[in-house]
Amino acid sequence: MALDSKKIKQPSPESFGAKQLSLFQSFLCNSEAERDNLSNTIELWDGVPKYFVSRQEMTKRRERGILPTIEREFEYRSRIFNVKVRPARLTDEDGNDKEFYPSAREELVEDALRKIAAEQHYGFLEKQESGVVFTLHILRRELQRRGHTLSYQEVTESLDVMAGCRIEIIAADGAGDYKSPILSGLMRVSRHHYREDPKARWIAYFNPLVTRSIQALNFRQYDYHTMMSHTTQIARWMHKRMAHNYVNASIMQPYTILFTTVQRDSGLLEYTRNRDAIRKLEDALEELKDKGVLMFFKKEERKGERGRILDVCYTITPNPRFVGQIKAANKRHSDGMGQIKTEAEAAENADPSLSPMTRRR
């Protein structure tokens, strides 16, 4: 939920210079212009289908302002998970309560916040918490630069939805479960205060899974600008999935994925007729081709009785430009891990008590 300044702590000055955070903010690129187009995908968190209900669908499901909890199954890295999405309850200016699921608009705002956090002096990392300080002007300008103009009201509502909803992730193998909002904390600036001081800073604390990814260095740089330019949510989903998982991208090693896999893991292709969902996915693949992510794709239909399409296997050949981006992401990740290892070894040499062997005695 949204919190005021008396209920949420301010990040310390030291948290803006944390080592893992500096690696999150450092990109392998050739120019400042190229750097401006880059951001990071987050291990597991970006694979959770939490933004799959449209505003139109919300209206259909909402009864007297209330929405039911929704549940989906998805697979990530060959493991099966269940996710439950509990809506956020917001109160309007007339005192009426209304519930909202996180949707495409909230996803765009979260991606923009992570991009802002990748800039020095905005992102912070402190112990088990990470987040970003920002103004509404900075956030709205970032969204506008990427082709998504949102009003003051739309942005603040999206922030409140992300802070007020609840995401529950349950591993099917019984390894554990996890519950948290998309934003684990949010310090708002009132409209009155904003009018008096447009530079007043908000504070958003990221989901703990984002923090864990920053600490473990299992984030990956990708072409955020192109991703944000896609006109459909499914195209953006495909772009991020390939950028994070297709680490051996090569023209000689195509990427294969089933329609049913995309349908299950994205939650964005729930149509009455599969043919409509397949067409929507192929429109997204065509857009990825037009934007220089794919070079081309082939499909193999798998049919059942009476020619009914049961599934479609897509073989995707990446654009050389995308291959270059993946290679840069691989190099940046390798360099980051090597740097952390070198510093850990130097610390152990300076203080033998830090050695794992010493600690076991």
Tab-separated table of C-alpha atoms in Angstrom:
chain	number	residue	atom	x	y	z
A	1	MET	CA	0.000	0.000	0.000
A	2	ALA	CA	1.047	3.610	-0.359
A	3	LEU	CA	2.731	4.998	2.726
A	4	ASP	CA	3.459	8.508	3.924
A	5	SER	CA	6.883	9.779	4.920
A	6	LYS	CA	6.266	8.953	8.592
A	7	LYS	CA	5.798	5.249	7.883
A	8	ILE	CA	8.565	4.516	5.375
A	9	LYS	CA	12.248	5.049	5.967
A	10	GLN	CA	14.426	7.155	3.748
A	11	PRO	CA	17.283	5.301	2.004
A	12	SER	CA	20.687	6.098	3.436
A	13	PRO	CA	23.211	8.105	1.358
A	14	GLU	CA	25.449	5.012	1.236
A	15	SER	CA	22.693	2.927	-0.406
A	16	PHE	CA	23.000	4.953	-3.616
A	17	GLY	CA	26.577	3.705	-4.082
A	18	ALA	CA	26.219	-0.007	-3.277
A	19	LYS	CA	28.537	-2.249	-5.308
A	20	GLN	CA	25.927	-4.568	-6.834
A	21	LEU	CA	23.815	-1.531	-7.666
A	22	SER	CA	26.702	0.046	-9.566
A	23	LEU	CA	26.873	-3.114	-11.679
A	24	PHE	CA	23.102	-2.865	-12.261
A	25	GLN	CA	23.694	0.695	-13.485
A	26	SER	CA	26.730	-0.088	-15.680
A	27	PHE	CA	26.022	-1.205	-19.247
A	28	LEU	CA	28.288	-2.578	-21.932
A	29	CYS	CA	27.784	-0.208	-24.856
A	30	ASN	CA	29.613	2.076	-27.251
A	31	SER	CA	28.039	5.458	-26.520
A	32	GLU	CA	25.836	7.418	-24.134
A	33	ALA	CA	23.076	7.359	-26.751
A	34	GLU	CA	23.203	3.555	-26.805
A	35	ARG	CA	23.302	3.432	-23.007
A	36	ASP	CA	20.134	5.513	-22.854
A	37	ASN	CA	18.303	2.712	-24.673
A	38	LEU	CA	19.349	-0.048	-22.257
A	39	SER	CA	17.827	-1.424	-19.072
A	40	ASN	CA	17.710	-4.766	-17.227
A	41	THR	CA	15.458	-7.810	-17.235
A	42	ILE	CA	15.013	-9.508	-13.855
A	43	GLU	CA	15.391	-13.245	-13.189
A	44	LEU	CA	12.061	-14.987	-12.414
A	45	TRP	CA	10.193	-11.762	-11.583
A	46	ASP	CA	9.832	-10.806	-15.258
A	47	GLY	CA	8.652	-14.347	-15.995
A	48	VAL	CA	5.695	-14.115	-13.599
A	49	PRO	CA	2.416	-13.430	-15.488
A	50	LYS	CA	1.109	-10.690	-13.216
A	51	TYR	CA	-0.005	-8.080	-15.761
A	52	PHE	CA	-2.335	-10.163	-17.914
A	53	VAL	CA	-5.819	-8.754	-17.217
A	54	SER	CA	-6.911	-5.814	-19.377
A	55	ARG	CA	-8.865	-2.835	-18.069
A	56	GLN	CA	-11.841	-3.958	-20.187
A	57	GLU	CA	-11.755	-7.420	-18.615
A	58	MET	CA	-11.595	-5.860	-15.154
A	59	THR	CA	-14.835	-4.006	-15.827
A	60	LYS	CA	-16.528	-7.278	-16.800
A	61	ARG	CA	-15.325	-9.090	-13.662
A	62	ARG	CA	-15.885	-6.287	-11.163
A	63	GLU	CA	-19.003	-6.516	-8.993
A	64	ARG	CA	-19.844	-3.553	-6.754
A	65	GLY	CA	-16.253	-2.418	-7.029
A	66	ILE	CA	-14.846	-5.807	-5.966
A	67	LEU	CA	-12.665	-8.166	-8.014
A	68	PRO	CA	-11.920	-11.827	-7.222
A	69	THR	CA	-8.416	-13.188	-6.695
A	70	ILE	CA	-7.185	-14.785	-9.919
A	71	GLU	CA	-4.789	-17.694	-10.288
A	72	ARG	CA	-2.585	-18.951	-13.108
A	73	GLU	CA	-0.008	-21.656	-13.698
A	74	PHE	CA	3.235	-20.883	-15.499
A	75	GLU	CA	6.611	-22.463	-16.115
A	76	TYR	CA	9.979	-20.826	-15.625
A	77	ARG	CA	13.348	-22.507	-16.168
A	78	SER	CA	11.632	-25.928	-16.354
A	79	ARG	CA	9.869	-25.426	-13.005
A	80	ILE	CA	6.112	-25.096	-12.560
A	81	PHE	CA	4.707	-22.272	-10.446
A	82	ASN	CA	1.292	-20.958	-9.537
A	83	VAL	CA	0.664	-17.247	-9.191
A	84	LYS	CA	-2.251	-15.624	-7.394
A	85	VAL	CA	-2.990	-11.975	-8.132
A	86	ARG	CA	-4.990	-10.169	-5.462
A	87	PRO	CA	-6.306	-6.774	-6.610
A	88	ALA	CA	-5.520	-3.411	-5.059
A	89	ARG	CA	-8.383	-1.520	-3.442
A	90	LEU	CA	-8.286	2.228	-4.078
A	91	THR	CA	-10.579	4.924	-2.710
A	92	ASP	CA	-11.602	7.736	-5.048
A	93	GLU	CA	-12.157	11.381	-4.112
A	94	ASP	CA	-15.824	10.654	-3.346
A	95	GLY	CA	-14.896	7.971	-0.821
A	96	ASN	CA	-15.902	5.042	-3.042
A	97	ASP	CA	-13.771	1.879	-3.050
A	98	LYS	CA	-12.833	0.202	-6.305
A	99	GLU	CA	-10.442	-2.690	-6.956
A	100	PHE	CA	-7.865	-2.976	-9.737
A	101	TYR	CA	-5.623	-5.746	-11.017
A	102	PRO	CA	-2.173	-4.680	-12.222
A	103	SER	CA	-2.418	-4.375	-16.015
A	104	ALA	CA	-0.371	-3.300	-19.042
A	105	ARG	CA	-0.213	0.293	-17.827
A	106	GLU	CA	1.324	-0.745	-14.494
A	107	GLU	CA	3.867	-2.904	-16.332
A	108	LEU	CA	4.996	0.107	-18.372
A	109	VAL	CA	5.330	2.186	-15.195
A	110	GLU	CA	7.349	-0.528	-13.438
A	111	ASP	CA	9.702	-0.847	-16.407
A	112	ALA	CA	10.138	2.938	-16.452
A	113	LEU	CA	10.921	2.978	-12.712
A	114	ARG	CA	13.586	0.305	-13.200
A	115	LYS	CA	15.098	2.344	-16.022
A	116	ILE	CA	15.235	5.416	-13.776
A	117	ALA	CA	16.844	3.284	-11.042
A	118	ALA	CA	19.550	2.326	-13.537
A	119	GLU	CA	20.657	5.965	-13.527
A	120	GLN	CA	23.078	7.143	-10.846
A	121	HIS	CA	21.640	9.063	-7.896
A	122	TYR	CA	18.154	7.604	-8.404
A	123	GLY	CA	18.480	3.894	-7.609
A	124	PHE	CA	19.418	2.567	-4.169
A	125	LEU	CA	20.291	-0.805	-2.618
A	126	GLU	CA	20.380	-1.240	1.136
A	127	LYS	CA	20.656	-4.655	2.786
A	128	GLN	CA	17.572	-6.563	1.629
A	129	GLU	CA	15.802	-3.612	-0.024
A	130	SER	CA	16.173	-1.778	-3.305
A	131	GLY	CA	14.246	0.969	-4.990
A	132	VAL	CA	14.236	4.322	-6.692
A	133	VAL	CA	13.686	7.978	-5.827
A	134	PHE	CA	11.936	10.031	-8.478
A	135	THR	CA	9.581	12.869	-9.221
A	136	LEU	CA	6.350	12.471	-11.149
A	137	HIS	CA	7.830	14.767	-13.773
A	138	ILE	CA	10.823	12.458	-14.264
A	139	LEU	CA	8.599	9.368	-14.434
A	140	ARG	CA	6.094	10.893	-16.835
A	141	ARG	CA	8.904	12.258	-19.018
A	142	GLU	CA	10.563	8.822	-19.149
A	143	LEU	CA	7.291	7.207	-20.243
A	144	GLN	CA	6.677	9.919	-22.828
A	145	ARG	CA	10.182	9.508	-24.272
A	146	ARG	CA	9.365	5.827	-24.842
A	147	GLY	CA	6.031	6.519	-26.527
A	148	HIS	CA	3.634	6.257	-23.565
A	149	THR	CA	2.143	9.548	-22.427
A	150	LEU	CA	0.247	9.224	-19.136
A	151	SER	CA	-1.521	11.871	-17.087
A	152	TYR	CA	-0.699	12.740	-13.484
A	153	GLN	CA	-3.785	10.808	-12.369
A	154	GLU	CA	-2.952	7.731	-14.459
A	155	VAL	CA	0.604	7.554	-13.150
A	156	THR	CA	-0.365	7.987	-9.504
A	157	GLU	CA	-3.144	5.411	-9.845
A	158	SER	CA	-0.711	2.906	-11.371
A	159	LEU	CA	1.764	3.446	-8.531
A	160	ASP	CA	-0.992	2.892	-5.976
A	161	VAL	CA	-2.170	-0.267	-7.764
A	162	MET	CA	1.354	-1.708	-7.711
A	163	ALA	CA	1.755	-0.889	-4.024
A	164	GLY	CA	-1.714	-2.133	-3.082
A	165	CYS	CA	-2.027	-5.392	-5.012
A	166	ARG	CA	-0.535	-8.659	-3.760
A	167	ILE	CA	1.337	-11.261	-5.788
A	168	GLU	CA	1.612	-14.773	-4.369
A	169	ILE	CA	3.997	-17.203	-6.103
A	170	ILE	CA	3.832	-20.874	-5.160
A	171	ALA	CA	6.300	-23.495	-6.406
A	172	ALA	CA	4.461	-26.632	-7.532
A	173	ASP	CA	7.254	-28.817	-6.159
A	174	GLY	CA	6.568	-27.542	-2.649
A	175	ALA	CA	9.861	-25.645	-2.417
A	176	GLY	CA	8.080	-22.669	-0.892
A	177	ASP	CA	5.828	-19.759	-1.561
A	178	TYR	CA	6.264	-16.022	-1.717
A	179	LYS	CA	3.906	-13.065	-1.129
A	180	SER	CA	4.515	-9.385	-1.775
A	181	PRO	CA	3.116	-6.381	-3.648
A	182	ILE	CA	4.793	-5.301	-6.881
A	183	LEU	CA	6.106	-2.279	-4.976
A	184	SER	CA	6.821	-3.318	-1.400
A	185	GLY	CA	6.694	0.303	-0.240
A	186	LEU	CA	5.688	3.642	-1.702
A	187	MET	CA	6.148	7.121	-0.251
A	188	ARG	CA	3.780	9.417	-2.088
A	189	VAL	CA	3.864	13.158	-2.500
A	190	SER	CA	0.446	14.734	-2.049
A	191	ARG	CA	-1.066	16.721	-4.894
A	192	HIS	CA	-0.954	19.855	-2.731
A	193	HIS	CA	2.733	19.311	-1.963
A	194	TYR	CA	3.398	18.527	-5.629
A	195	ARG	CA	1.826	21.834	-6.681
A	196	GLU	CA	4.004	23.684	-4.203
A	197	ASP	CA	7.150	21.751	-5.119
A	198	PRO	CA	7.132	19.803	-8.448
A	199	LYS	CA	10.624	18.545	-7.524
A	200	ALA	CA	9.354	16.739	-4.422
A	201	ARG	CA	10.620	13.160	-4.600
A	202	TRP	CA	8.625	9.972	-4.307
A	203	ILE	CA	10.265	6.768	-3.048
A	204	ALA	CA	9.340	3.348	-4.422
A	205	TYR	CA	10.724	0.133	-2.958
A	206	PHE	CA	10.939	-2.678	-5.508
A	207	ASN	CA	9.619	-6.187	-5.040
A	208	PRO	CA	12.119	-8.293	-3.002
A	209	LEU	CA	12.642	-10.578	-6.021
A	210	VAL	CA	14.041	-7.573	-7.884
A	211	THR	CA	16.377	-6.877	-4.962
A	212	ARG	CA	17.478	-10.508	-4.896
A	213	SER	CA	18.260	-10.376	-8.614
A	214	ILE	CA	20.355	-7.216	-8.198
A	215	GLN	CA	22.289	-8.794	-5.336
A	216	ALA	CA	22.857	-12.085	-7.184
A	217	LEU	CA	23.735	-10.340	-10.483
A	218	ASN	CA	21.258	-12.480	-12.436
A	219	PHE	CA	19.758	-9.539	-14.288
A	220	ARG	CA	20.557	-8.979	-17.969
A	221	GLN	CA	20.850	-5.842	-20.054
A	222	TYR	CA	18.548	-5.544	-23.067
A	223	ASP	CA	17.162	-3.062	-25.587
A	224	TYR	CA	14.592	-1.406	-23.354
A	225	HIS	CA	13.828	1.399	-25.810
A	226	THR	CA	12.794	-0.970	-28.583
A	227	MET	CA	10.816	-3.117	-26.138
A	228	MET	CA	8.872	-0.080	-24.943
A	229	SER	CA	8.155	0.939	-28.531
A	230	HIS	CA	6.186	-2.223	-29.315
A	231	THR	CA	2.484	-1.571	-29.754
A	232	THR	CA	1.222	-4.724	-28.024
A	233	GLN	CA	1.817	-6.242	-24.616
A	234	ILE	CA	2.495	-9.692	-26.101
A	235	ALA	CA	5.274	-8.254	-28.320
A	236	ARG	CA	6.874	-6.654	-25.269
A	237	TRP	CA	6.550	-9.946	-23.366
A	238	MET	CA	8.220	-11.925	-26.166
A	239	HIS	CA	11.037	-9.390	-26.453
A	240	LYS	CA	11.870	-9.535	-22.735
A	241	ARG	CA	11.620	-13.323	-22.618
A	242	MET	CA	14.025	-13.758	-25.519
A	243	ALA	CA	16.402	-11.114	-24.164
A	244	HIS	CA	16.662	-12.916	-20.818
A	245	ASN	CA	16.537	-16.577	-21.839
A	246	TYR	CA	18.009	-16.727	-25.350
A	247	VAL	CA	21.607	-16.420	-24.120
A	248	ASN	CA	23.048	-18.476	-27.012
A	249	ALA	CA	21.376	-16.337	-29.672
A	250	SER	CA	22.843	-17.041	-33.093
A	251	ILE	CA	21.634	-17.057	-36.657
A	252	MET	CA	22.783	-20.690	-36.731
A	253	GLN	CA	20.881	-21.540	-33.510
A	254	PRO	CA	17.236	-20.510	-33.879
A	255	TYR	CA	14.921	-20.063	-30.904
A	256	THR	CA	11.940	-22.413	-30.741
A	257	ILE	CA	8.778	-21.925	-28.732
A	258	LEU	CA	5.278	-23.389	-28.760
A	259	PHE	CA	2.108	-21.347	-29.006
A	260	THR	CA	0.740	-23.150	-25.927
A	261	THR	CA	3.876	-22.182	-23.983
A	262	VAL	CA	3.377	-18.505	-24.788
A	263	GLN	CA	-0.327	-18.785	-24.014
A	264	ARG	CA	0.322	-20.389	-20.611
A	265	ASP	CA	3.280	-18.327	-19.445
A	266	SER	CA	2.178	-14.883	-20.635
A	267	GLY	CA	-1.533	-15.043	-19.870
A	268	LEU	CA	-1.994	-12.630	-22.782
A	269	LEU	CA	-3.590	-14.964	-25.340
A	270	GLU	CA	-6.829	-15.982	-23.659
A	271	TYR	CA	-9.222	-15.948	-26.586
A	272	THR	CA	-12.334	-18.055	-27.165
A	273	ARG	CA	-10.870	-19.358	-30.413
A	274	ASN	CA	-7.263	-20.494	-30.647
A	275	ARG	CA	-7.061	-19.152	-34.183
A	276	ASP	CA	-7.569	-15.626	-32.867
A	277	ALA	CA	-4.857	-16.113	-30.239
A	278	ILE	CA	-2.460	-17.549	-32.829
A	279	ARG	CA	-3.087	-14.585	-35.114
A	280	LYS	CA	-2.393	-12.197	-32.233
A	281	LEU	CA	0.918	-13.928	-31.486
A	282	GLU	CA	1.965	-13.876	-35.134
A	283	ASP	CA	1.143	-10.173	-35.366
A	284	ALA	CA	3.526	-9.680	-32.427
A	285	LEU	CA	6.245	-11.727	-34.133
A	286	GLU	CA	5.818	-9.632	-37.266
A	287	GLU	CA	6.275	-6.497	-35.190
A	288	LEU	CA	9.427	-7.944	-33.627
A	289	LYS	CA	10.689	-8.584	-37.145
A	290	ASP	CA	9.898	-5.023	-38.213
A	291	LYS	CA	11.721	-3.643	-35.159
A	292	GLY	CA	14.945	-5.572	-35.847
A	293	VAL	CA	14.599	-8.209	-33.135
A	294	LEU	CA	13.824	-11.142	-35.455
A	295	MET	CA	15.054	-11.800	-38.963
A	296	PHE	CA	12.241	-14.235	-39.770
A	297	PHE	CA	10.186	-17.045	-38.248
A	298	LYS	CA	8.681	-20.294	-39.476
A	299	LYS	CA	5.740	-22.151	-38.043
A	300	GLU	CA	4.698	-25.792	-37.958
A	301	GLU	CA	1.051	-26.438	-37.162
A	302	ARG	CA	0.214	-29.502	-35.111
A	303	LYS	CA	-3.309	-30.635	-35.925
A	304	GLY	CA	-5.773	-33.086	-34.456
A	305	GLU	CA	-9.051	-34.469	-35.686
A	306	ARG	CA	-10.791	-32.634	-38.531
A	307	GLY	CA	-7.788	-30.390	-38.994
A	308	ARG	CA	-8.214	-28.662	-35.639
A	309	ILE	CA	-5.015	-26.840	-34.642
A	310	LEU	CA	-3.745	-28.224	-31.343
A	311	ASP	CA	-0.497	-26.275	-31.209
A	312	VAL	CA	1.989	-24.345	-33.320
A	313	CYS	CA	5.768	-24.615	-33.084
A	314	TYR	CA	7.608	-21.413	-34.010
A	315	THR	CA	11.219	-21.478	-35.115
A	316	ILE	CA	12.612	-17.970	-34.758
A	317	THR	CA	15.821	-16.722	-36.345
A	318	PRO	CA	17.190	-13.625	-34.590
A	319	ASN	CA	18.252	-10.450	-36.325
A	320	PRO	CA	22.069	-9.965	-36.279
A	321	ARG	CA	21.468	-6.745	-34.343
A	322	PHE	CA	19.682	-8.698	-31.607
A	323	VAL	CA	22.487	-11.303	-31.596
A	324	GLY	CA	24.982	-8.495	-30.987
A	325	GLN	CA	22.899	-7.245	-28.074
A	326	ILE	CA	22.811	-10.716	-26.512
A	327	LYS	CA	26.587	-11.069	-26.859
A	328	ALA	CA	27.052	-7.704	-25.148
A	329	ALA	CA	24.698	-8.807	-22.354
A	330	ASN	CA	26.656	-12.043	-21.921
A	331	LYS	CA	29.958	-10.144	-21.749
A	332	ARG	CA	28.597	-7.616	-19.284
A	333	HIS	CA	27.263	-10.403	-17.033
A	334	SER	CA	30.562	-12.309	-17.206
A	335	ASP	CA	32.569	-9.174	-16.387
A	336	GLY	CA	30.310	-8.375	-13.432
A	337	MET	CA	30.605	-11.853	-11.952
A	338	GLY	CA	34.365	-11.783	-12.461
A	339	GLN	CA	34.644	-8.423	-10.720
A	340	ILE	CA	32.693	-9.614	-7.685
A	341	LYS	CA	34.805	-12.789	-7.497
A	342	THR	CA	38.055	-10.818	-7.694
A	343	GLU	CA	36.955	-8.442	-4.942
A	344	ALA	CA	35.855	-11.349	-2.733
A	345	GLU	CA	39.225	-13.054	-3.174
A	346	ALA	CA	41.040	-9.795	-2.381
A	347	ALA	CA	38.973	-9.393	0.791
A	348	GLU	CA	39.785	-12.963	1.868
A	349	ASN	CA	43.502	-12.380	1.304
A	350	ALA	CA	43.331	-9.208	3.380
A	351	ASP	CA	41.372	-10.922	6.177
A	352	PRO	CA	41.693	-14.751	6.308
A	353	SER	CA	38.688	-14.924	8.642
A	354	LEU	CA	36.494	-14.151	5.591
A	355	SER	CA	37.601	-17.352	3.849
A	356	PRO	CA	34.903	-20.038	3.555
A	357	MET	CA	37.403	-22.625	4.859
A	358	THR	CA	38.122	-20.485	7.918
A	359	ARG	CA	34.438	-19.890	8.588
A	360	ARG	CA	33.740	-23.648	8.599
A	361	ARG	CA	36.216	-24.330	11.364
